[in-house]
Amino acid sequence: MSKLILTQEVTGLGEPGDIVEVKDGYARNFLLPRKLAQPWTKGAEKNITAIRRARKAREMASLDDARAARDTLQSAAVTVAAKAGSGGRLFGAVTTTEIADAVKAAGAPSVDKRKIEVAAPIKSVGEHKVTIKLHPEVVATVTVSVVVAV
């Protein structure tokens, strides 16, 4: 087991500044290469308090902003154009980057692609529900319309 300090939020594991113990392979192959965590050391533990303090300051200041952004996002019409076959099946899947770009194009506030959660890969034309974590207490559910690109 590897002891790590999270530097970014990881769904199902923790938030920045949390100390977690994960299996060696998960740490070595996923968390560390993506810079989602750093190895735990005595010196790194000092950074935890700074990360937590900064996170708390951002959360308090952005709670009202997150609620306003949620209302804007849920009322926005988000459309993604993708290439599809004759049966409406996409060539590939709609990525979170494409969804983030479509949200920005719809006039809603820009969101980080890492905060977008897709329950199942979007591989067909039509409307799909996507959740966006704006704040630990605020989650927006957005309907993404996938249309055939001409």
PDB file of C-alpha atoms in Angstrom:
ATOM      1  CA  MET A   1       0.000   0.000   0.000  1.00  0.00           C
ATOM      2  CA  SER A   2       1.199   3.472  -0.882  1.00  0.00           C
ATOM      3  CA  LYS A   3       0.528   6.503   1.276  1.00  0.00           C
ATOM      4  CA  LEU A   4      -0.233   9.580  -0.864  1.00  0.00           C
ATOM      5  CA  ILE A   5      -1.383  13.171  -0.543  1.00  0.00           C
ATOM      6  CA  LEU A   6      -4.072  14.125  -3.064  1.00  0.00           C
ATOM      7  CA  THR A   7      -3.362  17.316  -5.003  1.00  0.00           C
ATOM      8  CA  GLN A   8      -6.665  17.289  -6.909  1.00  0.00           C
ATOM      9  CA  GLU A   9     -10.127  15.885  -6.293  1.00  0.00           C
ATOM     10  CA  VAL A  10     -10.445  12.198  -7.202  1.00  0.00           C
ATOM     11  CA  THR A  11     -14.001  10.847  -7.342  1.00  0.00           C
ATOM     12  CA  GLY A  12     -14.517   8.124  -4.763  1.00  0.00           C
ATOM     13  CA  LEU A  13     -11.154   8.723  -3.091  1.00  0.00           C
ATOM     14  CA  GLY A  14     -10.950  12.235  -1.652  1.00  0.00           C
ATOM     15  CA  GLU A  15     -10.262  15.912  -2.088  1.00  0.00           C
ATOM     16  CA  PRO A  16      -7.037  17.932  -2.329  1.00  0.00           C
ATOM     17  CA  GLY A  17      -5.008  17.710   0.846  1.00  0.00           C
ATOM     18  CA  ASP A  18      -6.417  14.355   1.959  1.00  0.00           C
ATOM     19  CA  ILE A  19      -3.958  11.632   2.948  1.00  0.00           C
ATOM     20  CA  VAL A  20      -4.999   8.303   1.427  1.00  0.00           C
ATOM     21  CA  GLU A  21      -3.635   4.797   1.231  1.00  0.00           C
ATOM     22  CA  VAL A  22      -4.066   3.072  -2.120  1.00  0.00           C
ATOM     23  CA  LYS A  23      -2.638  -0.006  -3.791  1.00  0.00           C
ATOM     24  CA  ASP A  24       0.823   0.426  -5.285  1.00  0.00           C
ATOM     25  CA  GLY A  25      -0.304  -0.133  -8.889  1.00  0.00           C
ATOM     26  CA  TYR A  26      -3.101   2.465  -8.659  1.00  0.00           C
ATOM     27  CA  ALA A  27      -0.634   5.003  -7.286  1.00  0.00           C
ATOM     28  CA  ARG A  28       2.155   4.204  -9.740  1.00  0.00           C
ATOM     29  CA  ASN A  29       0.026   3.849 -12.898  1.00  0.00           C
ATOM     30  CA  PHE A  30      -2.813   6.333 -12.406  1.00  0.00           C
ATOM     31  CA  LEU A  31      -2.532   8.896  -9.607  1.00  0.00           C
ATOM     32  CA  LEU A  32       1.139   9.872  -9.817  1.00  0.00           C
ATOM     33  CA  PRO A  33       1.520  10.135 -13.640  1.00  0.00           C
ATOM     34  CA  ARG A  34      -1.605  12.317 -13.859  1.00  0.00           C
ATOM     35  CA  LYS A  35      -0.337  14.518 -11.019  1.00  0.00           C
ATOM     36  CA  LEU A  36      -3.479  13.814  -8.979  1.00  0.00           C
ATOM     37  CA  ALA A  37      -1.368  12.937  -5.930  1.00  0.00           C
ATOM     38  CA  GLN A  38       2.136  13.155  -4.553  1.00  0.00           C
ATOM     39  CA  PRO A  39       3.995  10.697  -2.347  1.00  0.00           C
ATOM     40  CA  TRP A  40       3.530  11.264   1.371  1.00  0.00           C
ATOM     41  CA  THR A  41       6.593  12.571   3.227  1.00  0.00           C
ATOM     42  CA  LYS A  42       7.070  14.584   6.390  1.00  0.00           C
ATOM     43  CA  GLY A  43       7.942  17.649   4.317  1.00  0.00           C
ATOM     44  CA  ALA A  44       4.964  17.186   2.017  1.00  0.00           C
ATOM     45  CA  GLU A  45       2.671  16.977   5.028  1.00  0.00           C
ATOM     46  CA  LYS A  46       3.413  20.670   5.674  1.00  0.00           C
ATOM     47  CA  ASN A  47       1.930  21.429   2.246  1.00  0.00           C
ATOM     48  CA  ILE A  48      -1.338  19.783   3.282  1.00  0.00           C
ATOM     49  CA  THR A  49      -2.297  22.615   5.598  1.00  0.00           C
ATOM     50  CA  ALA A  50      -1.635  25.188   2.862  1.00  0.00           C
ATOM     51  CA  ILE A  51      -3.735  23.208   0.366  1.00  0.00           C
ATOM     52  CA  ARG A  52      -6.597  22.824   2.844  1.00  0.00           C
ATOM     53  CA  ARG A  53      -6.530  26.507   3.804  1.00  0.00           C
ATOM     54  CA  ALA A  54      -6.645  27.596   0.156  1.00  0.00           C
ATOM     55  CA  ARG A  55      -9.458  25.125  -0.598  1.00  0.00           C
ATOM     56  CA  LYS A  56     -11.590  26.414   2.300  1.00  0.00           C
ATOM     57  CA  ALA A  57     -11.113  30.023   1.194  1.00  0.00           C
ATOM     58  CA  ARG A  58     -12.162  29.155  -2.388  1.00  0.00           C
ATOM     59  CA  GLU A  59     -15.192  27.154  -1.212  1.00  0.00           C
ATOM     60  CA  MET A  60     -16.594  29.914   0.997  1.00  0.00           C
ATOM     61  CA  ALA A  61     -16.134  32.570  -1.664  1.00  0.00           C
ATOM     62  CA  SER A  62     -17.525  30.486  -4.494  1.00  0.00           C
ATOM     63  CA  LEU A  63     -20.638  28.871  -2.946  1.00  0.00           C
ATOM     64  CA  ASP A  64     -22.966  31.641  -4.107  1.00  0.00           C
ATOM     65  CA  ASP A  65     -21.154  31.806  -7.457  1.00  0.00           C
ATOM     66  CA  ALA A  66     -21.553  28.038  -7.860  1.00  0.00           C
ATOM     67  CA  ARG A  67     -25.293  28.224  -7.197  1.00  0.00           C
ATOM     68  CA  ALA A  68     -25.675  31.007  -9.773  1.00  0.00           C
ATOM     69  CA  ALA A  69     -23.599  29.047 -12.289  1.00  0.00           C
ATOM     70  CA  ARG A  70     -25.750  25.940 -11.656  1.00  0.00           C
ATOM     71  CA  ASP A  71     -28.921  27.868 -12.511  1.00  0.00           C
ATOM     72  CA  THR A  72     -27.321  29.221 -15.681  1.00  0.00           C
ATOM     73  CA  LEU A  73     -26.008  25.807 -16.731  1.00  0.00           C
ATOM     74  CA  GLN A  74     -29.295  24.007 -16.185  1.00  0.00           C
ATOM     75  CA  SER A  75     -31.169  26.528 -18.328  1.00  0.00           C
ATOM     76  CA  ALA A  76     -28.574  26.540 -21.153  1.00  0.00           C
ATOM     77  CA  ALA A  77     -29.158  24.553 -24.345  1.00  0.00           C
ATOM     78  CA  VAL A  78     -25.949  22.546 -24.808  1.00  0.00           C
ATOM     79  CA  THR A  79     -25.506  20.985 -28.256  1.00  0.00           C
ATOM     80  CA  VAL A  80     -22.612  18.838 -29.468  1.00  0.00           C
ATOM     81  CA  ALA A  81     -22.193  17.988 -33.153  1.00  0.00           C
ATOM     82  CA  ALA A  82     -20.568  14.632 -33.902  1.00  0.00           C
ATOM     83  CA  LYS A  83     -20.130  12.344 -36.874  1.00  0.00           C
ATOM     84  CA  ALA A  84     -22.579   9.466 -36.888  1.00  0.00           C
ATOM     85  CA  GLY A  85     -23.529   6.476 -39.019  1.00  0.00           C
ATOM     86  CA  SER A  86     -26.896   5.854 -40.621  1.00  0.00           C
ATOM     87  CA  GLY A  87     -28.408   4.349 -37.456  1.00  0.00           C
ATOM     88  CA  GLY A  88     -27.549   7.367 -35.281  1.00  0.00           C
ATOM     89  CA  ARG A  89     -24.557   5.600 -33.713  1.00  0.00           C
ATOM     90  CA  LEU A  90     -21.535   7.866 -33.277  1.00  0.00           C
ATOM     91  CA  PHE A  91     -18.070   7.157 -34.620  1.00  0.00           C
ATOM     92  CA  GLY A  92     -16.402   7.186 -31.201  1.00  0.00           C
ATOM     93  CA  ALA A  93     -17.860   8.898 -28.161  1.00  0.00           C
ATOM     94  CA  VAL A  94     -18.500  12.455 -27.010  1.00  0.00           C
ATOM     95  CA  THR A  95     -15.657  13.487 -24.694  1.00  0.00           C
ATOM     96  CA  THR A  96     -15.778  15.720 -21.638  1.00  0.00           C
ATOM     97  CA  THR A  97     -13.609  18.239 -23.519  1.00  0.00           C
ATOM     98  CA  GLU A  98     -16.253  18.502 -26.261  1.00  0.00           C
ATOM     99  CA  ILE A  99     -18.962  18.949 -23.623  1.00  0.00           C
ATOM    100  CA  ALA A 100     -16.945  21.687 -21.865  1.00  0.00           C
ATOM    101  CA  ASP A 101     -16.464  23.501 -25.186  1.00  0.00           C
ATOM    102  CA  ALA A 102     -20.195  23.196 -25.977  1.00  0.00           C
ATOM    103  CA  VAL A 103     -21.115  24.590 -22.544  1.00  0.00           C
ATOM    104  CA  LYS A 104     -18.875  27.603 -23.156  1.00  0.00           C
ATOM    105  CA  ALA A 105     -20.306  28.060 -26.672  1.00  0.00           C
ATOM    106  CA  ALA A 106     -23.851  28.006 -25.244  1.00  0.00           C
ATOM    107  CA  GLY A 107     -23.033  31.139 -23.250  1.00  0.00           C
ATOM    108  CA  ALA A 108     -22.821  29.417 -19.881  1.00  0.00           C
ATOM    109  CA  PRO A 109     -19.809  29.882 -17.588  1.00  0.00           C
ATOM    110  CA  SER A 110     -16.833  27.773 -18.629  1.00  0.00           C
ATOM    111  CA  VAL A 111     -16.311  24.570 -16.647  1.00  0.00           C
ATOM    112  CA  ASP A 112     -13.301  22.346 -16.133  1.00  0.00           C
ATOM    113  CA  LYS A 113     -13.498  19.113 -18.111  1.00  0.00           C
ATOM    114  CA  ARG A 114     -12.374  17.182 -15.019  1.00  0.00           C
ATOM    115  CA  LYS A 115     -15.506  18.314 -13.160  1.00  0.00           C
ATOM    116  CA  ILE A 116     -17.829  16.800 -15.797  1.00  0.00           C
ATOM    117  CA  GLU A 117     -19.117  13.324 -15.010  1.00  0.00           C
ATOM    118  CA  VAL A 118     -20.731  11.165 -17.678  1.00  0.00           C
ATOM    119  CA  ALA A 119     -22.533   8.088 -16.294  1.00  0.00           C
ATOM    120  CA  ALA A 120     -22.150   6.032 -19.488  1.00  0.00           C
ATOM    121  CA  PRO A 121     -20.179   6.907 -22.630  1.00  0.00           C
ATOM    122  CA  ILE A 122     -22.248   9.017 -25.024  1.00  0.00           C
ATOM    123  CA  LYS A 123     -22.210   7.019 -28.265  1.00  0.00           C
ATOM    124  CA  SER A 124     -25.562   7.851 -29.853  1.00  0.00           C
ATOM    125  CA  VAL A 125     -27.484  10.826 -31.197  1.00  0.00           C
ATOM    126  CA  GLY A 126     -30.099  12.314 -28.847  1.00  0.00           C
ATOM    127  CA  GLU A 127     -30.314  13.886 -25.405  1.00  0.00           C
ATOM    128  CA  HIS A 128     -28.087  12.721 -22.566  1.00  0.00           C
ATOM    129  CA  LYS A 129     -27.837  13.803 -18.911  1.00  0.00           C
ATOM    130  CA  VAL A 130     -24.440  14.925 -17.614  1.00  0.00           C
ATOM    131  CA  THR A 131     -23.521  16.087 -14.107  1.00  0.00           C
ATOM    132  CA  ILE A 132     -21.053  18.877 -13.444  1.00  0.00           C
ATOM    133  CA  LYS A 133     -19.510  19.317  -9.986  1.00  0.00           C
ATOM    134  CA  LEU A 134     -19.246  23.057  -9.454  1.00  0.00           C
ATOM    135  CA  HIS A 135     -18.634  22.906  -5.711  1.00  0.00           C
ATOM    136  CA  PRO A 136     -18.621  20.128  -3.098  1.00  0.00           C
ATOM    137  CA  GLU A 137     -22.203  21.107  -2.226  1.00  0.00           C
ATOM    138  CA  VAL A 138     -23.421  22.193  -5.687  1.00  0.00           C
ATOM    139  CA  VAL A 139     -23.952  19.834  -8.623  1.00  0.00           C
ATOM    140  CA  ALA A 140     -25.561  20.847 -11.921  1.00  0.00           C
ATOM    141  CA  THR A 141     -27.411  18.380 -14.137  1.00  0.00           C
ATOM    142  CA  VAL A 142     -27.142  19.437 -17.765  1.00  0.00           C
ATOM    143  CA  THR A 143     -28.930  17.959 -20.777  1.00  0.00           C
ATOM    144  CA  VAL A 144     -26.545  17.567 -23.714  1.00  0.00           C
ATOM    145  CA  SER A 145     -28.125  17.246 -27.154  1.00  0.00           C
ATOM    146  CA  VAL A 146     -25.985  15.277 -29.581  1.00  0.00           C
ATOM    147  CA  VAL A 147     -26.710  16.021 -33.238  1.00  0.00           C
ATOM    148  CA  VAL A 148     -25.237  14.705 -36.484  1.00  0.00           C
ATOM    149  CA  ALA A 149     -22.437  16.900 -37.822  1.00  0.00           C
ATOM    150  CA  VAL A 150     -22.893  17.879 -41.442  1.00  0.00           C
TER     151      VAL A 150
END
